[in-house]
CSV table of C-alpha atoms in Angstrom, one decimal:
chain,number,residue,atom,x,y,z
A,17,MET,CA,100.8,164.6,98.6
A,18,VAL,CA,97.6,164.6,96.7
A,19,THR,CA,96.4,167.6,98.6
A,20,ALA,CA,99.2,169.7,97.1
A,21,LEU,CA,98.6,168.3,93.7
A,22,ALA,CA,94.8,168.9,93.5
A,23,ALA,CA,95.0,172.6,92.7
A,24,VAL,CA,97.2,171.8,89.7
A,25,ALA,CA,94.9,169.1,88.5
A,26,VAL,CA,92.0,171.5,88.1
A,27,GLY,CA,93.7,173.1,85.2
A,28,CYS,CA,94.5,169.8,83.4
A,29,GLY,CA,92.6,168.9,80.3
A,30,GLY,CA,90.4,165.7,80.6
A,31,ASP,CA,89.4,163.2,78.0
A,32,ASP,CA,86.8,160.6,77.5
A,33,LYS,CA,88.8,157.6,78.7
A,34,SER,CA,87.0,155.4,81.2
A,35,GLY,CA,88.4,154.8,84.6
A,36,GLY,CA,90.5,151.9,85.8
A,37,SER,CA,89.7,148.6,84.1
A,38,GLY,CA,89.9,146.5,87.3
A,39,SER,CA,91.8,144.0,85.1
A,40,SER,CA,94.3,143.0,87.8
A,41,SER,CA,93.6,140.4,90.4
A,42,GLU,CA,93.4,141.4,94.1
A,43,ALA,CA,96.4,139.2,94.7
A,44,THR,CA,98.5,141.2,92.2
A,45,ARG,CA,97.4,144.5,93.8
A,46,SER,CA,98.1,143.3,97.4
A,47,VAL,CA,101.2,144.3,99.4
A,48,LEU,CA,102.4,140.7,99.4
A,49,GLY,CA,101.8,140.3,95.6
A,50,LEU,CA,103.8,143.5,94.9
A,51,LEU,CA,106.6,142.4,97.2
A,52,GLY,CA,107.1,139.6,94.7
A,53,VAL,CA,108.7,142.1,92.3
A,54,VAL,CA,111.2,143.4,94.8
A,55,ALA,CA,114.5,141.7,94.6
A,56,ASP,CA,115.8,140.5,98.0
A,57,ASN,CA,119.0,142.5,98.5
A,58,GLU,CA,120.4,144.8,101.2
A,59,ALA,CA,119.6,147.9,99.1
A,60,ASN,CA,115.9,147.2,99.1
A,61,ARG,CA,115.9,146.0,102.7
A,62,SER,CA,117.6,149.2,104.0
A,63,GLN,CA,115.1,151.6,102.4
A,64,PRO,CA,111.4,152.3,102.9
A,65,ILE,CA,109.0,150.5,100.6
A,66,VAL,CA,105.8,152.6,100.0
A,67,TYR,CA,102.5,151.0,98.9
A,68,GLY,CA,99.3,152.6,97.6
A,69,ASN,CA,96.1,151.0,96.5
A,70,LEU,CA,94.2,153.5,94.4
A,71,GLU,CA,91.3,151.0,93.7
A,72,ARG,CA,90.5,150.9,97.4
A,73,ALA,CA,90.8,154.6,97.7
A,74,ARG,CA,88.2,155.0,94.8
A,75,GLY,CA,85.7,152.9,96.8
A,76,GLY,CA,84.3,151.2,93.6
A,77,ASP,CA,83.7,154.5,91.7
A,78,ASN,CA,84.8,154.8,88.1
A,79,PRO,CA,85.6,158.4,87.4
A,80,GLY,CA,85.1,159.8,83.9
A,81,SER,CA,88.0,162.3,83.9
A,82,PHE,CA,91.4,162.6,85.3
A,83,GLU,CA,90.4,165.6,87.5
A,84,ASP,CA,87.5,163.6,89.0
A,85,ASP,CA,89.9,160.8,89.8
A,86,VAL,CA,92.3,163.0,91.6
A,87,ALA,CA,89.4,164.5,93.6
A,88,LEU,CA,88.1,161.0,94.4
A,89,LEU,CA,91.5,159.8,95.6
A,90,MET,CA,91.8,162.9,97.8
A,91,GLU,CA,88.3,162.2,99.3
A,92,GLY,CA,89.0,158.5,99.8
A,93,THR,CA,92.2,159.1,101.7
A,94,SER,CA,91.3,162.1,103.8
A,95,ASN,CA,93.7,164.1,101.6
A,96,SER,CA,96.7,161.9,102.6
A,97,LEU,CA,97.5,159.8,99.5
A,98,SER,CA,100.9,160.1,97.9
A,99,LEU,CA,101.2,159.3,94.2
A,100,PRO,CA,104.0,157.0,92.9
A,101,ARG,CA,107.1,159.0,93.3
A,102,ALA,CA,108.6,158.3,89.9
A,103,ILE,CA,105.7,160.0,88.2
A,104,SER,CA,104.2,162.3,90.9
A,105,GLY,CA,106.1,165.3,89.6
A,106,GLY,CA,104.6,165.1,86.0
A,107,ILE,CA,101.4,163.1,86.0
A,108,LEU,CA,99.3,166.2,86.7
A,109,GLU,CA,100.5,167.9,83.6
A,110,PRO,CA,98.4,167.4,80.4
A,111,GLU,CA,101.3,166.2,78.4
A,112,PHE,CA,102.0,163.3,80.7
A,113,ALA,CA,99.1,161.3,79.3
A,114,GLU,CA,100.0,162.4,75.8
A,115,PHE,CA,103.5,161.0,76.2
A,116,THR,CA,102.5,157.8,78.1
A,117,GLY,CA,99.0,156.9,77.1
A,118,PHE,CA,97.8,156.7,80.8
A,119,ASP,CA,96.9,158.9,83.8
A,120,THR,CA,96.0,158.1,87.3
A,121,ARG,CA,92.8,156.2,86.3
A,122,GLU,CA,94.8,153.4,84.8
A,123,ILE,CA,96.7,152.8,88.0
A,124,GLU,CA,95.2,150.4,90.5
A,125,ALA,CA,98.1,150.0,92.9
A,126,PHE,CA,101.8,150.8,93.1
A,127,LEU,CA,104.9,150.1,95.1
A,128,ASP,CA,108.0,152.4,95.4
A,129,PHE,CA,111.3,151.0,96.5
A,130,GLY,CA,115.0,151.6,96.4
A,131,SER,CA,116.9,154.8,96.9
A,132,GLN,CA,117.5,157.7,94.6
A,133,PRO,CA,118.7,157.3,91.9
A,134,ASP,CA,118.5,153.5,92.2
A,135,GLN,CA,114.7,153.5,92.7
A,136,VAL,CA,111.9,151.7,91.0
A,137,THR,CA,108.2,152.3,90.8
A,138,ALA,CA,106.0,149.3,90.0
A,139,LEU,CA,102.5,150.1,88.8
A,140,VAL,CA,99.7,147.7,88.6
A,141,GLY,CA,96.9,148.5,86.2
A,142,SER,CA,95.8,148.8,82.5
A,143,PHE,CA,98.7,149.9,80.3
A,144,ASP,CA,98.9,149.7,76.5
A,145,ALA,CA,102.5,149.1,75.4
A,146,GLY,CA,101.7,150.4,71.9
A,147,ASP,CA,100.2,153.7,73.2
A,148,LEU,CA,103.2,154.0,75.6
A,149,GLU,CA,105.7,153.5,72.8
A,150,SER,CA,104.1,156.0,70.4
A,151,GLY,CA,103.7,158.5,73.2
A,152,LEU,CA,107.3,158.3,74.3
A,153,ARG,CA,108.4,158.7,70.7
A,154,SER,CA,106.5,162.0,70.5
A,155,SER,CA,108.1,163.3,73.7
A,156,PRO,CA,111.3,165.5,73.7
A,157,GLY,CA,114.2,163.3,72.9
A,158,GLY,CA,111.8,160.5,71.9
A,159,ASP,CA,113.3,160.0,68.5
A,160,ALA,CA,116.0,158.0,70.3
A,161,LEU,CA,113.6,155.6,71.9
A,162,GLU,CA,114.8,152.0,71.9
A,163,GLU,CA,112.2,149.2,72.2
A,164,GLU,CA,112.5,145.4,72.4
A,165,SER,CA,110.4,142.5,73.4
A,166,ILE,CA,111.8,139.5,75.4
A,167,ASP,CA,109.7,136.6,76.6
A,168,GLY,CA,106.5,138.6,76.4
A,169,VAL,CA,107.9,141.7,78.2
A,170,THR,CA,108.2,145.0,76.3
A,171,TYR,CA,111.2,147.1,77.2
A,172,MET,CA,111.6,150.8,76.4
A,173,SER,CA,114.6,153.0,76.9
A,174,LEU,CA,115.3,156.7,76.6
A,175,GLY,CA,118.6,158.5,77.4
A,176,ALA,CA,122.1,157.3,78.1
A,177,ASP,CA,123.0,155.7,81.4
A,178,ASP,CA,124.1,158.2,84.1
A,179,ASP,CA,123.4,161.1,81.7
A,180,VAL,CA,121.1,164.1,81.9
A,181,ASP,CA,119.7,165.6,78.7
A,182,PHE,CA,118.2,169.0,79.4
A,183,GLY,CA,116.8,169.1,75.9
A,184,ALA,CA,114.6,166.1,76.8
A,185,VAL,CA,113.0,167.6,79.9
A,186,SER,CA,109.2,166.9,79.9
A,187,ALA,CA,106.5,165.7,82.2
A,188,VAL,CA,107.9,162.1,81.9
A,189,ARG,CA,111.6,163.1,82.3
A,190,ARG,CA,111.5,166.0,84.7
A,191,LEU,CA,115.3,166.4,84.7
A,192,GLY,CA,116.0,164.9,81.3
A,193,GLU,CA,117.1,161.8,83.2
A,194,PRO,CA,117.4,158.3,81.6
A,195,LEU,CA,114.2,156.4,81.5
A,196,ARG,CA,113.8,152.6,81.6
A,197,ILE,CA,110.4,151.1,81.4
A,198,ALA,CA,109.1,147.5,81.1
A,199,VAL,CA,105.5,146.4,80.5
A,200,ASP,CA,104.7,142.9,81.6
A,201,GLY,CA,101.0,142.2,81.5
A,202,ASP,CA,99.3,144.4,84.1
A,203,LEU,CA,102.6,145.5,85.6
A,204,LEU,CA,104.7,148.5,84.5
A,205,TYR,CA,108.1,149.1,85.9
A,206,TRP,CA,109.6,152.6,85.8
A,207,SER,CA,113.2,153.4,86.7
A,208,ARG,CA,116.4,155.0,85.6
A,209,GLY,CA,118.4,151.8,85.3
A,210,ARG,CA,117.8,148.7,83.1
A,211,ALA,CA,119.5,146.5,85.7
A,212,LEU,CA,117.0,147.6,88.3
A,213,VAL,CA,114.1,146.7,86.0
A,214,ASP,CA,115.7,143.3,85.1
A,215,ALA,CA,116.0,142.5,88.8
A,216,CYS,CA,112.2,143.1,89.1
A,217,ILE,CA,111.4,140.9,86.2
A,218,ALA,CA,113.7,138.1,87.6
A,219,ALA,CA,112.0,138.4,91.0
A,220,ALA,CA,108.5,138.4,89.5
A,221,SER,CA,109.3,135.3,87.4
A,222,ASP,CA,110.9,133.4,90.3
A,223,ALA,CA,114.3,133.6,88.5
A,224,GLY,CA,115.6,135.4,91.5
A,225,PRO,CA,114.6,135.8,95.2
A,226,SER,CA,112.1,138.4,96.2
A,227,LEU,CA,111.1,139.9,99.5
A,228,ALA,CA,107.8,138.0,99.2
A,229,ASP,CA,109.9,134.8,99.6
A,230,ASP,CA,111.1,136.0,103.0
A,231,ALA,CA,108.9,134.6,105.7
A,232,ALA,CA,109.1,137.7,107.9
A,233,TYR,CA,108.3,140.1,105.1
A,234,ALA,CA,105.5,137.9,103.9
A,235,ALA,CA,104.0,137.7,107.4
A,236,VAL,CA,104.0,141.5,107.8
A,237,ALA,CA,102.6,142.0,104.3
A,238,GLY,CA,99.9,139.5,105.2
A,239,VAL,CA,98.8,141.5,108.2
A,240,LEU,CA,98.6,144.7,106.1
A,241,ASP,CA,96.6,142.9,103.4
A,242,ALA,CA,94.2,141.4,106.0
A,243,ALA,CA,93.5,145.0,107.2
A,244,SER,CA,92.7,146.1,103.6
A,245,VAL,CA,95.1,149.1,103.8
A,246,VAL,CA,95.0,151.8,101.2
A,247,THR,CA,98.5,153.1,102.0
A,248,ALA,CA,101.4,151.4,103.7
A,249,GLU,CA,105.1,151.6,104.4
A,250,LEU,CA,107.6,148.8,105.2
A,251,VAL,CA,110.4,150.5,106.9
A,252,PRO,CA,113.7,149.6,108.6
A,253,PRO,CA,114.5,150.9,112.1
A,254,TRP,CA,115.6,154.6,112.3
A,255,GLY,CA,116.4,155.2,115.9
A,256,GLY,CA,117.7,152.1,117.6
A,257,GLU,CA,114.3,150.3,117.8
A,258,GLY,CA,114.4,146.7,118.9
A,259,TRP,CA,112.4,145.3,115.9
A,260,ALA,CA,113.9,144.3,112.6
A,261,PHE,CA,111.4,146.1,110.4
A,262,ALA,CA,108.0,147.5,110.6
A,263,GLY,CA,104.8,147.5,108.5
A,264,LEU,CA,102.6,150.5,108.8
A,265,GLY,CA,99.3,150.8,107.0
A,266,GLU,CA,96.1,152.9,106.9
A,267,ALA,CA,92.5,152.6,105.8
A,268,PHE,CA,90.4,155.7,105.8
A,269,SER,CA,86.9,156.8,106.9
A,270,GLY,CA,86.1,160.4,106.7
A,271,GLU,CA,88.4,162.4,108.9
A,272,THR,CA,89.7,159.4,110.8
A,273,SER,CA,91.7,156.4,109.9
A,274,THR,CA,92.5,152.9,111.1
A,275,LEU,CA,96.3,152.4,111.6
A,276,THR,CA,97.7,148.9,111.5
A,277,ILE,CA,101.2,148.3,112.8
A,278,ALA,CA,103.1,145.0,112.4
A,279,LEU,CA,106.6,144.9,114.0
A,280,SER,CA,108.9,142.0,113.2
A,281,TYR,CA,111.1,140.7,116.0
A,282,SER,CA,113.8,138.1,116.2
A,283,ASP,CA,111.6,135.7,118.2
A,284,ALA,CA,108.2,135.2,119.7
A,285,ALA,CA,109.4,136.1,123.2
A,286,ALA,CA,110.5,139.6,122.1
A,287,ALA,CA,107.2,140.1,120.2
A,288,SER,CA,105.2,139.1,123.3
A,289,ALA,CA,107.2,141.4,125.5
A,290,ALA,CA,106.5,144.3,123.1
A,291,VAL,CA,102.8,144.2,123.6
A,292,ALA,CA,102.6,145.8,127.1
A,293,ALA,CA,105.5,148.2,126.3
A,294,PHE,CA,103.7,149.5,123.2
A,295,ARG,CA,100.4,149.9,125.0
A,296,THR,CA,102.2,152.0,127.6
A,297,GLN,CA,103.8,154.1,124.8
A,298,VAL,CA,100.4,154.8,123.2
A,299,GLU,CA,98.6,155.5,126.5
A,300,SER,CA,101.4,157.5,128.2
A,301,GLY,CA,104.0,158.4,125.7
A,302,VAL,CA,104.7,161.9,124.2
A,303,SER,CA,105.6,162.6,120.6
A,304,LEU,CA,108.7,164.5,119.7
A,305,ALA,CA,106.4,167.5,119.0
A,306,GLY,CA,105.3,167.3,122.7
A,307,SER,CA,101.8,166.0,122.1
A,308,PRO,CA,100.6,162.9,124.0
A,309,TRP,CA,100.1,159.9,121.6
A,310,SER,CA,96.8,159.3,123.3
A,311,GLU,CA,95.4,162.5,121.8
A,312,VAL,CA,95.8,161.2,118.2
A,313,LEU,CA,95.8,157.4,118.6
A,314,THR,CA,93.5,155.0,120.4
A,315,ALA,CA,94.5,151.3,120.6
A,316,THR,CA,91.7,148.9,119.8
A,317,ASP,CA,93.9,145.8,119.8
A,318,ILE,CA,97.5,144.9,120.5
A,319,HIS,CA,98.7,141.3,120.5
A,320,ALA,CA,101.5,139.1,119.4
A,321,GLU,CA,101.5,136.4,116.7
A,322,GLY,CA,104.7,134.4,116.6
A,323,SER,CA,107.5,136.9,116.1
A,324,LEU,CA,105.1,139.8,115.2
A,325,MET,CA,103.6,142.4,117.4
A,326,ILE,CA,100.4,143.6,115.8
A,327,ALA,CA,98.5,146.7,116.7
A,328,THR,CA,95.3,148.2,115.5
A,329,LEU,CA,94.6,151.8,116.3
A,330,THR,CA,92.2,154.5,115.3
A,331,SER,CA,93.8,157.9,114.4
A,332,LEU,CA,92.6,161.4,114.4
A,333,ASN,CA,95.4,162.3,112.1
A,334,PRO,CA,94.9,160.5,108.7
A,335,GLY,CA,98.3,160.1,106.9
A,336,ILE,CA,100.1,159.3,110.2
A,337,SER,CA,101.6,156.1,108.8
A,338,HIS,CA,103.6,158.3,106.3
A,339,ASP,CA,104.5,160.9,109.0
A,340,LEU,CA,105.8,158.5,111.6
A,341,PHE,CA,108.8,157.5,109.3
A,342,LEU,CA,109.2,160.8,107.5
A,343,ARG,CA,109.4,162.7,110.8
A,344,GLN,CA,111.5,160.0,112.5
A,345,GLU,CA,108.9,160.0,115.3
A,346,ASN,CA,109.3,158.0,118.5
A,347,LEU,CA,106.0,156.1,118.6
A,348,LEU,CA,107.8,152.8,117.8
A,349,GLN,CA,110.7,153.5,120.2
A,350,PHE,CA,109.8,151.8,123.4
């Protein structure tokens, strides 16, 4: 979480780079837009998909240093924003920008998907392939960098498949793991496997199916985008829930947040029946920790649209959308 990272960031050296360029379109930064790079397969459907919109968290500000940006992201999300998981362990170290040519300021939005080690982080923002290449070459083990360009996409590769090189440990390769990167315009893909990156490129170019092509996923993503969420998760059931998958997203204001929930059901009748049941859960249910849900959540709207049950709630616990899945909570078990 950014709250844990902030103390480290204070000691990081800044530079004179300007903040995010805002070069990406809002459609590209949206949940639905980024689902367009996620290949439609069982592996991606069975794991949580995590979204973050750093541009919304910044609220239009353009920080002049990396430290200022981290502080701004903390403030804009009530200390609840997680950074992209592929780089969160290293991006607060000064050498990360040295070895990649970017820091948090160049990231406008991101999507994490897949499971370890077959996971991908897709970053939207302003990335210079030349700076990235020269930076990676200067990193430990960087003399073995392989680079190629195919159909306008720049691919970079470090390390052998399924191998760990402890001599190559750095802020960009925390375990000396293999690194596969592709830069395609304002999109940067970061993974351990070239096949995973290739699947993203194929999905984004419509050469293969993506989750954005699935009507149910697109509908849930549309609800989250309409709510202008800053953080979001699309998650499969974890405790026998009756819905097929859920979209959870938050927007922040001071010490409170607005939580948007979209549950995808098999049909409209099931979604309609869920409205009253969920309202009862919010008003009368008790969390696994023993606290009434009514003490942290207030429902402002619950309704059904087709096969979706959609709820808007205010929360006294910013970051709750992350916590519901991470803690395997019972709010959505009704």
